[in-house]
Short mmCIF file of C-alpha atoms in Angstrom, two decimals:
data_model
loop_
_atom_site.label_atom_id
_atom_site.label_comp_id
_atom_site.label_asym_id
_atom_site.label_seq_id
_atom_site.Cartn_x
_atom_site.Cartn_y
_atom_site.Cartn_z
CA MET A 16 106.16 96.51 145.34
CA GLU A 17 109.61 95.21 146.10
CA LYS A 18 111.36 97.09 143.34
CA GLY A 19 111.54 100.69 144.40
CA GLY A 20 112.61 102.22 141.11
CA GLU A 21 109.67 101.32 138.92
CA ALA A 22 106.85 103.64 139.92
CA GLY A 23 109.13 106.63 140.23
CA GLY A 24 109.90 107.41 136.61
CA GLY A 25 109.99 111.10 135.77
CA ARG A 26 109.44 114.00 138.11
CA PRO A 27 108.16 113.00 141.54
CA GLU A 28 104.74 114.21 142.55
CA TYR A 29 105.37 113.97 146.29
CA SER A 30 108.49 114.94 148.21
CA ILE A 31 108.59 113.35 151.66
CA ILE A 32 110.89 115.29 153.98
CA VAL A 33 112.19 113.37 156.99
CA PRO A 34 114.52 115.25 159.35
CA THR A 35 116.80 112.90 161.28
CA TYR A 36 119.24 112.99 164.16
CA ASN A 37 120.64 109.68 165.40
CA GLU A 38 117.97 107.55 163.72
CA ARG A 39 120.11 104.91 161.99
CA LEU A 40 117.64 102.08 162.57
CA ASN A 41 114.45 104.10 162.28
CA VAL A 42 115.44 105.76 159.02
CA ALA A 43 115.84 102.36 157.39
CA LEU A 44 112.50 101.15 158.76
CA ILE A 45 110.62 104.25 157.67
CA VAL A 46 112.05 104.18 154.14
CA TYR A 47 111.04 100.54 153.80
CA LEU A 48 107.54 101.28 155.09
CA ILE A 49 107.08 104.29 152.79
CA PHE A 50 107.96 102.19 149.74
CA LYS A 51 105.69 99.42 150.99
CA HIS A 52 102.66 101.65 151.45
CA LEU A 53 103.08 103.86 148.37
CA PRO A 54 103.65 101.29 145.62
CA ASP A 55 102.06 103.41 142.88
CA ALA A 56 102.89 106.99 143.77
CA LYS A 57 105.66 109.04 142.23
CA PHE A 58 107.59 110.23 145.24
CA GLU A 59 111.04 110.99 146.57
CA ILE A 60 112.22 110.78 150.16
CA ILE A 61 114.47 113.60 151.31
CA ILE A 62 116.43 112.77 154.44
CA VAL A 63 117.71 115.91 156.13
CA ASP A 64 120.30 114.61 158.56
CA ASP A 65 121.88 117.00 161.05
CA GLY A 66 125.32 115.40 161.22
CA SER A 67 124.23 112.39 163.31
CA PRO A 68 127.28 110.82 164.99
CA ASP A 69 125.63 107.35 164.97
CA GLY A 70 126.09 106.75 161.24
CA THR A 71 122.58 107.56 160.07
CA GLN A 72 124.03 108.84 156.81
CA ASP A 73 125.84 105.54 156.12
CA ILE A 74 122.50 103.75 156.42
CA VAL A 75 120.89 106.25 154.06
CA LYS A 76 123.62 105.52 151.52
CA GLN A 77 122.93 101.80 151.86
CA LEU A 78 119.24 102.52 151.31
CA GLN A 79 120.12 104.45 148.17
CA GLN A 80 121.77 101.27 146.86
CA VAL A 81 118.50 99.39 147.40
CA TYR A 82 115.95 101.98 146.28
CA GLY A 83 117.93 104.29 144.01
CA GLU A 84 119.58 107.67 144.56
CA ASP A 85 116.75 109.41 142.74
CA ARG A 86 114.17 108.05 145.21
CA VAL A 87 116.08 108.39 148.48
CA LEU A 88 117.90 111.70 148.69
CA LEU A 89 120.39 112.55 151.39
CA ARG A 90 120.61 116.26 152.05
CA ALA A 91 122.74 116.48 155.16
CA ARG A 92 123.65 119.47 157.24
CA PRO A 93 126.84 119.75 159.30
CA ARG A 94 125.23 119.90 162.74
CA LYS A 95 121.97 120.16 164.66
CA LEU A 96 120.29 123.30 163.41
CA GLY A 97 116.65 122.91 164.40
CA LEU A 98 113.46 121.54 162.93
CA GLY A 99 112.10 124.57 161.11
CA THR A 100 115.29 125.13 159.16
CA ALA A 101 115.48 121.39 158.46
CA TYR A 102 112.14 121.65 156.64
CA MET A 103 113.36 124.68 154.71
CA HIS A 104 116.54 122.85 153.79
CA GLY A 105 114.58 119.84 152.57
CA LEU A 106 112.15 122.09 150.73
CA LYS A 107 115.00 123.66 148.75
CA HIS A 108 115.83 120.24 147.36
CA ALA A 109 112.24 119.04 146.86
CA SER A 110 110.96 118.68 143.33
CA GLY A 111 107.45 117.38 144.00
CA GLU A 112 104.26 119.38 143.66
CA PHE A 113 103.33 118.26 147.18
CA VAL A 114 105.51 118.01 150.24
CA VAL A 115 104.90 115.60 153.12
CA ILE A 116 106.58 116.20 156.44
CA MET A 117 106.91 113.39 158.94
CA ASP A 118 109.01 112.37 161.94
CA ALA A 119 111.64 109.67 161.55
CA ASP A 120 111.01 107.98 164.89
CA LEU A 121 108.06 105.89 163.58
CA SER A 122 105.53 107.74 165.71
CA HIS A 123 104.19 108.70 162.27
CA HIS A 124 103.39 105.52 160.37
CA PRO A 125 103.75 105.62 156.57
CA LYS A 126 100.61 103.50 156.20
CA TYR A 127 98.61 106.71 156.54
CA LEU A 128 100.27 108.34 153.52
CA PRO A 129 97.67 106.97 151.06
CA SER A 130 94.84 108.55 153.09
CA PHE A 131 96.63 111.93 153.08
CA ILE A 132 97.01 111.70 149.30
CA ARG A 133 93.43 110.52 148.78
CA LYS A 134 92.06 113.31 150.98
CA GLN A 135 94.04 115.91 149.06
CA LYS A 136 92.84 114.58 145.72
CA GLU A 137 89.19 114.46 146.86
CA THR A 138 89.09 117.93 148.36
CA GLY A 139 91.85 119.83 146.56
CA ALA A 140 93.07 120.92 149.99
CA ASP A 141 96.17 123.08 150.42
CA ILE A 142 97.13 121.26 153.60
CA VAL A 143 96.11 117.83 154.90
CA THR A 144 97.03 117.43 158.54
CA GLY A 145 97.05 114.23 160.57
CA THR A 146 94.95 114.35 163.73
CA ARG A 147 95.21 112.04 166.73
CA TYR A 148 92.18 113.38 168.54
CA VAL A 149 89.31 111.86 166.54
CA SER A 150 87.80 108.40 166.25
CA ASN A 151 90.07 106.06 164.26
CA GLY A 152 92.95 108.20 165.42
CA GLY A 153 94.72 107.80 168.74
CA VAL A 154 97.82 107.78 170.85
CA HIS A 155 99.71 104.94 172.47
CA GLY A 156 102.36 105.22 175.13
CA TRP A 157 101.25 108.31 177.05
CA ASN A 158 100.61 108.31 180.78
CA LEU A 159 97.76 110.20 182.42
CA MET A 160 99.88 113.29 183.07
CA ARG A 161 100.93 113.47 179.42
CA LYS A 162 97.32 113.11 178.28
CA LEU A 163 96.17 115.76 180.75
CA THR A 164 98.74 118.32 179.59
CA SER A 165 97.90 117.55 176.00
CA ARG A 166 94.16 118.02 176.52
CA GLY A 167 94.67 121.17 178.58
CA ALA A 168 96.95 122.69 175.97
CA ASN A 169 94.51 121.79 173.23
CA VAL A 170 91.41 123.21 174.96
CA LEU A 171 93.29 126.44 175.71
CA ALA A 172 94.48 126.84 172.14
CA GLN A 173 91.11 125.90 170.61
CA THR A 174 89.26 128.39 172.81
CA LEU A 175 91.66 131.31 172.42
CA LEU A 176 93.03 130.88 168.92
CA ARG A 177 90.29 129.18 166.87
CA PRO A 178 93.09 127.53 164.91
CA GLY A 179 91.08 125.63 162.32
CA ALA A 180 92.51 122.18 163.09
CA SER A 181 91.96 119.73 165.94
CA ASP A 182 95.57 118.57 166.38
CA LEU A 183 97.89 121.55 166.55
CA THR A 184 101.14 120.09 167.74
CA GLY A 185 101.26 117.06 165.47
CA SER A 186 103.63 117.37 162.56
CA PHE A 187 102.46 114.66 160.15
CA ARG A 188 101.18 116.84 157.31
CA LEU A 189 100.92 117.10 153.55
CA TYR A 190 101.31 120.54 151.98
CA LYS A 191 101.05 121.96 148.54
CA ARG A 192 104.62 122.95 147.92
CA SER A 193 103.88 126.65 147.30
CA VAL A 194 101.73 126.79 150.44
CA LEU A 195 104.47 125.32 152.60
CA GLU A 196 106.98 127.79 151.16
CA ASP A 197 104.63 130.66 151.93
CA VAL A 198 103.70 129.58 155.46
CA ILE A 199 107.13 128.45 156.61
CA SER A 200 108.75 131.74 155.68
CA SER A 201 106.53 133.60 158.15
CA CYS A 202 107.08 131.19 161.07
CA VAL A 203 109.68 131.88 163.72
CA SER A 204 108.80 129.56 166.64
CA LYS A 205 110.60 126.41 167.69
CA GLY A 206 109.51 122.94 168.79
CA TYR A 207 105.84 122.29 169.53
CA VAL A 208 104.92 125.91 169.00
CA PHE A 209 106.39 125.79 165.48
CA GLN A 210 103.86 123.14 164.43
CA MET A 211 101.06 125.18 165.97
CA GLU A 212 102.27 128.40 164.34
CA MET A 213 102.35 126.72 160.92
CA ILE A 214 98.72 125.61 161.09
CA VAL A 215 97.41 128.84 162.68
CA ARG A 216 99.14 131.04 160.11
CA ALA A 217 97.87 128.82 157.32
CA THR A 218 94.32 129.18 158.66
CA ARG A 219 94.63 132.97 158.91
CA LYS A 220 95.97 133.16 155.37
CA GLY A 221 92.80 131.41 154.26
CA TYR A 222 94.31 128.15 153.06
CA HIS A 223 92.04 125.13 152.77
CA ILE A 224 92.94 122.65 155.52
CA GLU A 225 91.62 119.09 155.77
CA GLU A 226 92.24 116.45 158.41
CA VAL A 227 92.77 112.69 158.37
CA PRO A 228 92.92 110.46 161.45
CA ILE A 229 96.32 109.06 162.37
CA THR A 230 97.58 106.98 165.26
CA PHE A 231 100.66 107.97 167.18
CA VAL A 232 102.79 105.33 168.90
CA ASP A 233 105.21 106.96 171.29
CA ARG A 234 108.06 104.51 171.68
CA VAL A 235 110.36 106.76 173.66
CA PHE A 236 109.08 105.60 177.02
CA GLY A 237 110.50 107.17 180.13
CA ILE A 238 111.67 110.34 178.44
CA SER A 239 109.18 113.03 179.32
CA LYS A 240 109.09 115.48 176.49
CA LEU A 241 106.75 117.75 178.40
CA GLY A 242 108.47 119.26 181.41
CA GLY A 243 107.80 122.60 183.08
CA SER A 244 109.93 124.54 180.63
CA GLU A 245 108.00 123.09 177.68
CA ILE A 246 104.72 124.17 179.27
CA VAL A 247 106.03 127.70 179.83
CA GLY A 248 107.33 127.73 176.26
CA TYR A 249 103.94 126.60 175.01
CA LEU A 250 102.09 129.34 176.91
CA LYS A 251 104.52 131.95 175.59
CA GLY A 252 103.91 130.63 172.09
CA LEU A 253 100.16 130.88 172.63
CA VAL A 254 100.44 134.53 173.67
CA TYR A 255 102.77 135.21 170.76
CA LEU A 256 100.25 133.75 168.32
CA LEU A 257 97.39 135.69 169.93
CA LEU A 258 99.29 138.92 169.39
CA THR A 259 100.65 138.29 165.93
CA THR A 260 98.03 136.28 164.02
CA MET B 1477 92.70 141.49 162.22
CA LYS B 1478 94.97 140.16 164.94
CA HIS B 1479 93.19 137.54 166.96
CA ILE B 1480 93.73 139.35 170.25
CA PHE B 1481 91.56 142.21 168.93
CA LYS B 1482 88.70 139.81 168.26
CA ILE B 1483 88.90 138.60 171.85
CA ILE B 1484 89.07 142.18 173.13
CA ALA B 1485 86.05 143.07 170.96
CA VAL B 1486 84.02 140.22 172.45
CA LEU B 1487 85.03 141.25 175.97
CA ALA B 1488 84.14 144.88 175.20
CA ALA B 1489 80.70 143.84 173.89
CA ILE B 1490 80.03 141.81 177.03
CA SER B 1491 81.16 144.73 179.21
CA ALA B 1492 78.87 147.08 177.33
CA VAL B 1493 75.87 144.83 177.92
CA TRP B 1494 76.81 144.57 181.57
CA VAL B 1495 77.17 148.34 182.02
CA ALA B 1496 73.85 148.85 180.25
CA LEU B 1497 72.20 146.39 182.65
CA LEU B 1498 73.73 148.23 185.60
CA GLU B 1499 72.56 151.61 184.33
CA THR B 1500 69.02 150.64 183.41
CA SER B 1501 68.50 148.43 186.47
CA THR B 1502 66.16 146.08 184.59
CA VAL B 1503 67.39 143.41 186.98
CA PRO B 1504 68.21 144.24 190.57
CA ARG B 1505 71.70 145.75 190.82
CA SER B 1506 72.90 143.26 193.40
CA TYR B 1507 72.38 140.52 190.80
CA THR B 1508 74.03 142.46 188.01
CA TRP B 1509 77.18 143.04 190.08
CA LEU B 1510 77.65 139.28 190.36
CA LEU B 1511 77.33 138.54 186.64
CA PRO B 1512 81.10 138.88 185.84
CA ILE B 1513 81.87 136.35 188.57
CA TYR B 1514 79.31 133.97 187.09
CA LEU B 1515 80.96 134.45 183.72
CA VAL B 1516 84.43 133.58 185.05
CA VAL B 1517 83.03 130.54 186.87
CA ALA B 1518 81.19 129.44 183.73
CA LEU B 1519 84.36 129.77 181.64
CA GLY B 1520 86.30 127.73 184.22
CA CYS B 1521 83.60 125.05 184.22
CA TYR B 1522 83.67 124.94 180.44
CA GLY B 1523 87.46 124.49 180.45
CA LEU B 1524 87.38 121.79 183.12
CA PHE B 1525 84.54 119.98 181.35
CA MET B 1526 86.35 120.05 178.02
CA VAL B 1527 89.60 118.75 179.53
CA GLY B 1528 87.77 116.10 181.55
CA TYR B 1529 85.67 114.99 178.59
CA GLY B 1530 88.79 114.86 176.42
CA LEU B 1531 90.58 112.76 179.02
CA MET B 1532 87.67 110.33 179.44
CA PHE B 1533 87.38 109.74 175.73
CA PHE B 1534 91.07 110.09 174.90
CA PRO B 1535 91.51 107.89 171.82
CA THR B 1536 94.14 105.24 172.41
CA CYS B 1537 95.50 102.57 170.11
CA PRO B 1538 97.36 99.77 171.92
CA GLN B 1539 96.87 97.47 168.93
CA GLU B 1540 98.92 99.90 166.81
CA ALA B 1541 101.99 99.29 168.96
CA VAL B 1542 101.69 95.55 168.24
CA LEU B 1543 101.24 96.14 164.51
CA LEU B 1544 104.26 98.43 164.48
CA GLN B 1545 106.41 95.74 166.05
CA GLN B 1546 105.34 93.35 163.28
CA ASP B 1547 106.20 95.98 160.67
CA ILE B 1548 109.62 96.46 162.23
CA VAL B 1549 110.37 92.73 162.10
CA GLU B 1550 109.24 92.58 158.47
CA ALA B 1551 111.31 95.64 157.50
CA LYS B 1552 114.42 94.34 159.23
CA GLU B 1553 114.15 91.02 157.44
CA PHE B 1554 113.72 92.66 154.03
CA LEU B 1555 116.49 95.21 154.51
CA SER B 1556 119.10 92.89 155.99
CA LYS B 1557 118.70 90.61 152.95
CA ARG B 1558 119.58 93.59 150.77
CA GLY B 1559 122.67 94.60 152.62
CA VAL B 1560 121.29 97.39 154.80
CA ASP B 1561 122.68 97.31 158.33
CA VAL B 1562 119.67 97.09 160.63
CA SER B 1563 121.43 95.78 163.71
CA SER B 1564 119.94 97.54 166.72
CA ASP B 1565 121.83 100.59 167.82
#
């Protein structure tokens, strides 16, 4: 388990794309946790760093010394260019048959990776998406207002869109590589709506989607990610998806 | 088919039933006139119920925050021994 290089001989089966911006501590923690929880899988971690000024890339280079440059890949971009294009950038450099997308801030815990992989193997699904809104899943660190907006947004989207997944705005997902390439090329939204657009378009295209429970620990207390402008943006996204999917 | 057309089709079907009820007067007209209002109220109730139910049974996981802290300590210890700078930023 401690020696990262052993299980990864040959072509990786899974490419784990982690977009980062100013995550020098978290990127180290998440890489350690991925290697800890996937001792037997053939995988590579692709860090897409958007020119973080805090030295995230230096840490990634140190991690490459520990785990090997073929297991931890640094594919940096010069500046902050957005999440959707970060996935596309990582995808260009991915060599696995499956691609996992997760956040670097540890709200997505790598201990769930084995259940994503198991679910995919059992069902042959095109997409396995993590859901917080079922038993065994859950959220920590949200106040009542945050929960209320989340539930309201979810009920609205479920009723109007019939999206085919219970957690639309989460972004902890495993894709077949070809499916991700197909879906991502037709998505134009940003932020929360981007995650929702990905899953709705995948449903409409008839891809097989499965869900696994995940927990979500929000450690960025005090910073409200859901202000009025986000809610307006979300509603616009909902209308956009109603009209185009 | 775009999803908006499905919604419009459902609304059109409901309107057709309503108009038919108005025309045939199988139920008294004064009742039939009120049906759209009942429908809107019912939809609102459904939405409120779903949000309220979701809030009441919102799955939380305080123990996960504790476990994560333990993982962070473990990771820091392992990585600092191998020359990765994990001093807090």
